PDB file of N, CA and C in Angstrom:
ATOM      1  N   MET A   7       4.510   7.373  15.064  1.00 72.00           N
ATOM      2  CA  MET A   7       3.851   6.475  15.161  1.00 72.00           C
ATOM      3  C   MET A   7       3.290   5.426  14.244  1.00 72.00           C
ATOM      4  N   GLU A   8       2.740   4.099  14.216  1.00 89.00           N
ATOM      5  CA  GLU A   8       3.636   3.350  13.082  1.00 89.00           C
ATOM      6  C   GLU A   8       1.712   2.980  12.784  1.00 89.00           C
ATOM      7  N   GLY A   9       1.680   2.814  10.845  1.00 94.00           N
ATOM      8  CA  GLY A   9       0.267   2.911  10.260  1.00 94.00           C
ATOM      9  C   GLY A   9       0.261   1.037  10.687  1.00 94.00           C
ATOM     10  N   ILE A  10      -1.242   1.137  10.215  1.00 96.00           N
ATOM     11  CA  ILE A  10      -1.461   0.186   9.968  1.00 96.00           C
ATOM     12  C   ILE A  10      -1.873  -0.742   8.031  1.00 96.00           C
ATOM     13  N   ILE A  11      -1.177  -1.873   8.233  1.00 97.00           N
ATOM     14  CA  ILE A  11      -0.710  -2.814   6.780  1.00 97.00           C
ATOM     15  C   ILE A  11      -2.386  -2.500   6.169  1.00 97.00           C
ATOM     16  N   GLY A  12      -2.176  -1.955   4.894  1.00 97.00           N
ATOM     17  CA  GLY A  12      -3.104  -1.471   4.629  1.00 97.00           C
ATOM     18  C   GLY A  12      -4.076  -0.442   4.573  1.00 97.00           C
ATOM     19  N   GLU A  13      -3.836   0.729   5.828  1.00 96.00           N
ATOM     20  CA  GLU A  13      -4.534   1.599   5.190  1.00 96.00           C
ATOM     21  C   GLU A  13      -3.533   2.702   4.414  1.00 96.00           C
ATOM     22  N   ILE A  14      -4.946   3.021   3.947  1.00 96.00           N
ATOM     23  CA  ILE A  14      -4.774   4.135   2.512  1.00 96.00           C
ATOM     24  C   ILE A  14      -4.661   5.670   3.360  1.00 96.00           C
ATOM     25  N   LYS A  15      -3.633   6.654   2.537  1.00 95.00           N
ATOM     26  CA  LYS A  15      -3.986   7.841   3.486  1.00 95.00           C
ATOM     27  C   LYS A  15      -4.043   8.685   2.135  1.00 95.00           C
ATOM     28  N   LEU A  16      -5.114   9.794   2.090  1.00 95.00           N
ATOM     29  CA  LEU A  16      -4.438  10.847   1.026  1.00 95.00           C
ATOM     30  C   LEU A  16      -3.467  11.736   2.085  1.00 95.00           C
ATOM     31  N   VAL A  17      -2.272  12.072   0.686  1.00 94.00           N
ATOM     32  CA  VAL A  17      -1.844  13.475   1.879  1.00 94.00           C
ATOM     33  C   VAL A  17      -1.195  14.540   0.080  1.00 94.00           C
ATOM     34  N   THR A  18      -0.168  15.258   0.908  1.00 92.00           N
ATOM     35  CA  THR A  18      -0.971  16.560   0.394  1.00 92.00           C
ATOM     36  C   THR A  18       1.085  16.550   0.254  1.00 92.00           C
ATOM     37  N   HIS A  19       1.632  15.848   0.010  1.00 81.00           N
ATOM     38  CA  HIS A  19       3.033  16.477  -0.560  1.00 81.00           C
ATOM     39  C   HIS A  19       3.658  14.717  -1.411  1.00 81.00           C
ATOM     40  N   ASN A  20       5.039  16.128  -1.887  1.00 73.00           N
ATOM     41  CA  ASN A  20       5.375  14.663  -2.771  1.00 73.00           C
ATOM     42  C   ASN A  20       6.702  13.918  -2.241  1.00 73.00           C
ATOM     43  N   PHE A  21       7.298  13.280  -1.512  1.00 78.00           N
ATOM     44  CA  PHE A  21       7.645  12.760  -1.135  1.00 78.00           C
ATOM     45  C   PHE A  21       7.838  11.320  -0.866  1.00 78.00           C
ATOM     46  N   GLN A  22       8.592   9.843  -0.358  1.00 81.00           N
ATOM     47  CA  GLN A  22       8.135   8.836  -0.013  1.00 81.00           C
ATOM     48  C   GLN A  22       7.905   8.907   1.390  1.00 81.00           C
ATOM     49  N   MET A  23       7.113   8.686   2.079  1.00 89.00           N
ATOM     50  CA  MET A  23       6.749   8.396   3.121  1.00 89.00           C
ATOM     51  C   MET A  23       7.437   6.805   3.535  1.00 89.00           C
ATOM     52  N   LYS A  24       7.797   7.112   5.056  1.00 92.00           N
ATOM     53  CA  LYS A  24       8.513   5.658   5.314  1.00 92.00           C
ATOM     54  C   LYS A  24       6.930   4.923   5.638  1.00 92.00           C
ATOM     55  N   ASP A  25       7.620   3.503   5.295  1.00 95.00           N
ATOM     56  CA  ASP A  25       6.322   2.156   5.168  1.00 95.00           C
ATOM     57  C   ASP A  25       5.163   2.642   4.454  1.00 95.00           C
ATOM     58  N   TYR A  26       5.388   3.325   3.740  1.00 96.00           N
ATOM     59  CA  TYR A  26       4.195   3.728   2.939  1.00 96.00           C
ATOM     60  C   TYR A  26       4.648   4.137   1.254  1.00 96.00           C
ATOM     61  N   ILE A  27       3.621   3.358  -0.065  1.00 96.00           N
ATOM     62  CA  ILE A  27       4.456   3.130  -0.764  1.00 96.00           C
ATOM     63  C   ILE A  27       2.509   3.868  -1.703  1.00 96.00           C
ATOM     64  N   TYR A  28       3.382   4.917  -2.772  1.00 95.00           N
ATOM     65  CA  TYR A  28       1.990   4.861  -3.953  1.00 95.00           C
ATOM     66  C   TYR A  28       1.517   4.537  -4.032  1.00 95.00           C
ATOM     67  N   CYS A  29      -0.235   4.215  -4.361  1.00 96.00           N
ATOM     68  CA  CYS A  29      -1.159   3.572  -4.938  1.00 96.00           C
ATOM     69  C   CYS A  29      -1.292   3.612  -6.303  1.00 96.00           C
ATOM     70  N   ASP A  30      -0.772   2.831  -7.004  1.00 95.00           N
ATOM     71  CA  ASP A  30       0.345   3.726  -8.387  1.00 95.00           C
ATOM     72  C   ASP A  30      -0.538   2.294  -9.080  1.00 95.00           C
ATOM     73  N   GLY A  31      -0.628   1.482  -8.435  1.00 97.00           N
ATOM     74  CA  GLY A  31      -0.813   0.022  -9.497  1.00 97.00           C
ATOM     75  C   GLY A  31      -0.073  -1.056  -9.496  1.00 97.00           C
ATOM     76  N   ARG A  32       1.510  -0.259  -8.805  1.00 97.00           N
ATOM     77  CA  ARG A  32       2.563  -1.211  -9.695  1.00 97.00           C
ATOM     78  C   ARG A  32       2.376  -2.984  -8.519  1.00 97.00           C
ATOM     79  N   PRO A  33       3.585  -3.862  -9.319  1.00 98.00           N
ATOM     80  CA  PRO A  33       3.545  -4.609  -8.328  1.00 98.00           C
ATOM     81  C   PRO A  33       4.046  -4.711  -7.178  1.00 98.00           C
ATOM     82  N   LEU A  34       4.225  -6.139  -6.567  1.00 98.00           N
ATOM     83  CA  LEU A  34       4.745  -5.629  -5.388  1.00 98.00           C
ATOM     84  C   LEU A  34       5.368  -7.452  -5.568  1.00 98.00           C
ATOM     85  N   SER A  35       6.420  -8.175  -5.111  1.00 98.00           N
ATOM     86  CA  SER A  35       6.788  -9.460  -4.352  1.00 98.00           C
ATOM     87  C   SER A  35       6.727  -9.895  -3.307  1.00 98.00           C
ATOM     88  N   ILE A  36       5.094 -11.052  -3.455  1.00 98.00           N
ATOM     89  CA  ILE A  36       4.812 -11.896  -2.019  1.00 98.00           C
ATOM     90  C   ILE A  36       5.553 -11.809  -1.577  1.00 98.00           C
ATOM     91  N   GLU A  37       6.901 -12.285  -1.530  1.00 97.00           N
ATOM     92  CA  GLU A  37       7.504 -12.796  -0.710  1.00 97.00           C
ATOM     93  C   GLU A  37       7.872 -11.446   0.608  1.00 97.00           C
ATOM     94  N   GLN A  38       8.643 -10.411  -0.295  1.00 97.00           N
ATOM     95  CA  GLN A  38       8.961  -8.735   0.569  1.00 97.00           C
ATOM     96  C   GLN A  38       7.602  -8.765   1.376  1.00 97.00           C
ATOM     97  N   TYR A  39       6.772  -8.946   0.737  1.00 97.00           N
ATOM     98  CA  TYR A  39       5.254  -7.940   1.460  1.00 97.00           C
ATOM     99  C   TYR A  39       4.095  -8.516   1.877  1.00 97.00           C
ATOM    100  N   THR A  40       4.483 -10.183   2.332  1.00 97.00           N
ATOM    101  CA  THR A  40       3.632 -11.091   2.123  1.00 97.00           C
ATOM    102  C   THR A  40       2.798 -11.063   3.686  1.00 97.00           C
ATOM    103  N   PRO A  41       2.251 -10.120   5.009  1.00 97.00           N
ATOM    104  CA  PRO A  41       1.682  -9.080   5.624  1.00 97.00           C
ATOM    105  C   PRO A  41       0.524  -8.564   4.828  1.00 97.00           C
ATOM    106  N   LEU A  42       0.878  -7.749   3.682  1.00 97.00           N
ATOM    107  CA  LEU A  42      -0.186  -7.046   3.028  1.00 97.00           C
ATOM    108  C   LEU A  42      -0.657  -8.118   1.698  1.00 97.00           C
ATOM    109  N   TYR A  43       0.709  -8.769   1.569  1.00 98.00           N
ATOM    110  CA  TYR A  43      -0.543  -9.039   0.373  1.00 98.00           C
ATOM    111  C   TYR A  43      -1.341 -10.421   1.137  1.00 98.00           C
ATOM    112  N   ALA A  44      -1.557 -10.410   2.487  1.00 96.00           N
ATOM    113  CA  ALA A  44      -2.800 -11.572   3.067  1.00 96.00           C
ATOM    114  C   ALA A  44      -3.675 -10.654   3.596  1.00 96.00           C
ATOM    115  N   LEU A  45      -3.278  -9.282   2.990  1.00 96.00           N
ATOM    116  CA  LEU A  45      -4.400  -8.547   3.475  1.00 96.00           C
ATOM    117  C   LEU A  45      -5.381  -8.474   2.368  1.00 96.00           C
ATOM    118  N   ILE A  46      -4.883  -8.836   1.063  1.00 96.00           N
ATOM    119  CA  ILE A  46      -5.474  -7.601   0.014  1.00 96.00           C
ATOM    120  C   ILE A  46      -5.734  -8.894  -1.259  1.00 96.00           C
ATOM    121  N   GLY A  47      -4.164  -9.550  -0.858  1.00 97.00           N
ATOM    122  CA  GLY A  47      -4.289 -10.492  -1.739  1.00 97.00           C
ATOM    123  C   GLY A  47      -4.360 -10.191  -3.901  1.00 97.00           C
ATOM    124  N   ILE A  48      -5.281 -10.845  -4.570  1.00 97.00           N
ATOM    125  CA  ILE A  48      -5.070 -10.280  -5.540  1.00 97.00           C
ATOM    126  C   ILE A  48      -5.979  -9.411  -6.555  1.00 97.00           C
ATOM    127  N   LYS A  49      -6.651  -9.199  -5.878  1.00 97.00           N
ATOM    128  CA  LYS A  49      -7.891  -8.407  -5.623  1.00 97.00           C
ATOM    129  C   LYS A  49      -7.424  -7.348  -6.898  1.00 97.00           C
ATOM    130  N   PHE A  50      -6.021  -6.423  -7.402  1.00 97.00           N
ATOM    131  CA  PHE A  50      -5.715  -5.225  -8.181  1.00 97.00           C
ATOM    132  C   PHE A  50      -4.999  -5.453  -9.173  1.00 97.00           C
ATOM    133  N   GLY A  51      -4.435  -7.081  -8.862  1.00 97.00           N
ATOM    134  CA  GLY A  51      -3.446  -7.834 -10.184  1.00 97.00           C
ATOM    135  C   GLY A  51      -2.467  -8.491  -9.480  1.00 97.00           C
ATOM    136  N   GLY A  52      -1.843  -9.073 -10.914  1.00 97.00           N
ATOM    137  CA  GLY A  52      -0.898  -9.696  -9.948  1.00 97.00           C
ATOM    138  C   GLY A  52      -0.895 -11.347 -10.246  1.00 97.00           C
ATOM    139  N   ASN A  53      -0.139 -12.394 -10.251  1.00 97.00           N
ATOM    140  CA  ASN A  53      -0.003 -13.831 -10.050  1.00 97.00           C
ATOM    141  C   ASN A  53      -0.696 -14.405  -9.536  1.00 97.00           C
ATOM    142  N   GLY A  54      -0.148 -14.246  -7.992  1.00 95.00           N
ATOM    143  CA  GLY A  54      -0.954 -14.538  -6.909  1.00 95.00           C
ATOM    144  C   GLY A  54       0.038 -15.637  -6.784  1.00 95.00           C
ATOM    145  N   THR A  55       0.785 -15.899  -7.470  1.00 96.00           N
ATOM    146  CA  THR A  55       2.314 -16.902  -6.798  1.00 96.00           C
ATOM    147  C   THR A  55       3.535 -16.283  -6.186  1.00 96.00           C
ATOM    148  N   ASP A  56       3.601 -15.266  -7.549  1.00 97.00           N
ATOM    149  CA  ASP A  56       5.301 -14.491  -7.141  1.00 97.00           C
ATOM    150  C   ASP A  56       4.313 -12.662  -7.362  1.00 97.00           C
ATOM    151  N   THR A  57       3.766 -12.408  -7.128  1.00 98.00           N
ATOM    152  CA  THR A  57       3.476 -11.067  -7.320  1.00 98.00           C
ATOM    153  C   THR A  57       1.865 -10.343  -7.051  1.00 98.00           C
ATOM    154  N   PHE A  58       1.405  -9.266  -6.705  1.00 98.00           N
ATOM    155  CA  PHE A  58       0.159  -9.116  -6.210  1.00 98.00           C
ATOM    156  C   PHE A  58       0.150  -7.264  -6.305  1.00 98.00           C
ATOM    157  N   CYS A  59      -0.843  -6.903  -6.660  1.00 98.00           N
ATOM    158  CA  CYS A  59      -0.599  -5.722  -7.474  1.00 98.00           C
ATOM    159  C   CYS A  59      -0.802  -4.498  -6.163  1.00 98.00           C
ATOM    160  N   LEU A  60      -0.647  -2.922  -6.390  1.00 98.00           N
ATOM    161  CA  LEU A  60      -1.341  -2.363  -5.673  1.00 98.00           C
ATOM    162  C   LEU A  60      -2.437  -1.429  -6.018  1.00 98.00           C
ATOM    163  N   PRO A  61      -3.535  -1.031  -5.515  1.00 97.00           N
ATOM    164  CA  PRO A  61      -4.854  -0.814  -5.486  1.00 97.00           C
ATOM    165  C   PRO A  61      -3.625   0.866  -6.675  1.00 97.00           C
ATOM    166  N   LYS A  62      -4.393   1.273  -7.883  1.00 97.00           N
ATOM    167  CA  LYS A  62      -4.287   2.087  -8.491  1.00 97.00           C
ATOM    168  C   LYS A  62      -5.440   3.544  -8.464  1.00 97.00           C
ATOM    169  N   LEU A  63      -5.330   4.246  -7.536  1.00 96.00           N
ATOM    170  CA  LEU A  63      -5.817   5.268  -7.214  1.00 96.00           C
ATOM    171  C   LEU A  63      -5.228   6.625  -7.773  1.00 96.00           C
ATOM    172  N   GLU A  64      -5.882   6.856  -8.718  1.00 93.00           N
ATOM    173  CA  GLU A  64      -6.198   8.409  -9.571  1.00 93.00           C
ATOM    174  C   GLU A  64      -6.089   9.813  -8.268  1.00 93.00           C
ATOM    175  N   ASN A  65      -4.957  11.032  -8.695  1.00 88.00           N
ATOM    176  CA  ASN A  65      -5.143  11.402  -7.710  1.00 88.00           C
ATOM    177  C   ASN A  65      -6.075  12.010  -7.426  1.00 88.00           C
ATOM    178  N   PRO A  66      -7.226  13.093  -6.316  1.00 86.00           N
ATOM    179  CA  PRO A  66      -8.019  14.103  -6.579  1.00 86.00           C
ATOM    180  C   PRO A  66      -7.600  15.400  -7.156  1.00 86.00           C
ATOM    181  N   SER A  67      -6.893  15.885  -6.608  1.00 87.00           N
ATOM    182  CA  SER A  67      -6.144  16.972  -7.470  1.00 87.00           C
ATOM    183  C   SER A  67      -4.765  17.471  -7.512  1.00 87.00           C
ATOM    184  N   GLN A  68      -4.063  18.010  -8.237  1.00 87.00           N
ATOM    185  CA  GLN A  68      -2.927  18.730  -7.888  1.00 87.00           C
ATOM    186  C   GLN A  68      -2.229  18.960  -7.104  1.00 87.00           C
ATOM    187  N   GLY A  69      -0.965  18.254  -6.321  1.00 87.00           N
ATOM    188  CA  GLY A  69      -0.285  18.075  -5.246  1.00 87.00           C
ATOM    189  C   GLY A  69      -0.988  16.846  -3.625  1.00 87.00           C
ATOM    190  N   MET A  70      -1.339  16.054  -4.567  1.00 93.00           N
ATOM    191  CA  MET A  70      -2.579  14.830  -3.693  1.00 93.00           C
ATOM    192  C   MET A  70      -2.396  13.839  -4.213  1.00 93.00           C
ATOM    193  N   CYS A  71      -2.221  13.069  -3.437  1.00 93.00           N
ATOM    194  CA  CYS A  71      -2.177  11.642  -3.800  1.00 93.00           C
ATOM    195  C   CYS A  71      -2.306  10.654  -2.336  1.00 93.00           C
ATOM    196  N   TYR A  72      -2.361   9.667  -2.954  1.00 95.00           N
ATOM    197  CA  TYR A  72      -3.097   8.182  -1.639  1.00 95.00           C
ATOM    198  C   TYR A  72      -1.671   7.403  -1.713  1.00 95.00           C
ATOM    199  N   VAL A  73      -1.486   6.981  -0.723  1.00 96.00           N
ATOM    200  CA  VAL A  73      -0.559   6.219  -0.225  1.00 96.00           C
ATOM    201  C   VAL A  73      -1.296   5.060   0.651  1.00 96.00           C
ATOM    202  N   ILE A  74      -0.234   4.000   0.678  1.00 97.00           N
ATOM    203  CA  ILE A  74      -0.942   2.840   1.623  1.00 97.00           C
ATOM    204  C   ILE A  74       0.159   1.811   2.293  1.00 97.00           C
ATOM    205  N   CYS A  75      -0.007   1.787   3.198  1.00 97.00           N
ATOM    206  CA  CYS A  75       0.936   1.456   4.509  1.00 97.00           C
ATOM    207  C   CYS A  75       1.288   0.111   4.495  1.00 97.00           C
ATOM    208  N   VAL A  76       2.440  -0.799   3.600  1.00 97.00           N
ATOM    209  CA  VAL A  76       3.057  -1.812   3.433  1.00 97.00           C
ATOM    210  C   VAL A  76       4.233  -2.500   4.589  1.00 97.00           C
ATOM    211  N   ASN A  77       4.469  -1.402   6.613  1.00 96.00           N
ATOM    212  CA  ASN A  77       5.170  -1.881   6.926  1.00 96.00           C
ATOM    213  C   ASN A  77       4.510  -1.384   8.115  1.00 96.00           C
ATOM    214  N   GLY A  78       3.944  -1.824   9.148  1.00 95.00           N
ATOM    215  CA  GLY A  78       3.426  -1.466  10.556  1.00 95.00           C
ATOM    216  C   GLY A  78       3.111  -2.886  11.110  1.00 95.00           C
ATOM    217  N   ILE A  79       1.993  -2.001  11.628  1.00 96.00           N
ATOM    218  CA  ILE A  79       0.684  -3.275  12.696  1.00 96.00           C
ATOM    219  C   ILE A  79      -0.609  -4.202  11.670  1.00 96.00           C
ATOM    220  N   PHE A  80      -0.214  -5.186  12.006  1.00 95.00           N
ATOM    221  CA  PHE A  80      -1.416  -6.030  11.133  1.00 95.00           C
ATOM    222  C   PHE A  80      -2.496  -6.183  12.128  1.00 95.00           C
ATOM    223  N   PRO A  81      -3.422  -5.485  11.227  1.00 92.00           N
ATOM    224  CA  PRO A  81      -5.095  -5.169  11.613  1.00 92.00           C
ATOM    225  C   PRO A  81      -5.828  -5.913  12.297  1.00 92.00           C
ATOM    226  N   ALA A  82      -6.264  -6.372  13.631  1.00 86.00           N
ATOM    227  CA  ALA A  82      -7.171  -7.623  14.567  1.00 86.00           C
ATOM    228  C   ALA A  82      -7.886  -7.653  13.730  1.00 86.00           C
ATOM    229  N   ARG A  83      -8.545  -9.054  13.614  1.00 79.00           N
ATOM    230  CA  ARG A  83      -9.752  -9.096  13.677  1.00 79.00           C
ATOM    231  C   ARG A  83     -10.490  -9.796  14.575  1.00 79.00           C
ATOM    232  N   ASP A  84     -11.392  -9.064  14.853  1.00 76.00           N
ATOM    233  CA  ASP A  84     -12.298  -9.318  15.867  1.00 76.00           C
ATOM    234  C   ASP A  84     -13.711 -10.759  15.747  1.00 76.00           C
TER     235      ASP A  84
END
């Protein structure tokens, strides 16, 4: 099942999921992740020219972490 770009999930494993990146505040390239940038912009940092940042969400407990979908279905707007 394809994820929706920008959706955030709480997961209970420590391996990288396809199309998801950890919500650790890292900067990403606007050119590489244009659809996600279109949704979140520079709300969490970045210069808005070359980079933007993912949200930094603290893990609620050991063995759990937040991930954000970076490739998938672009959400429809009604």
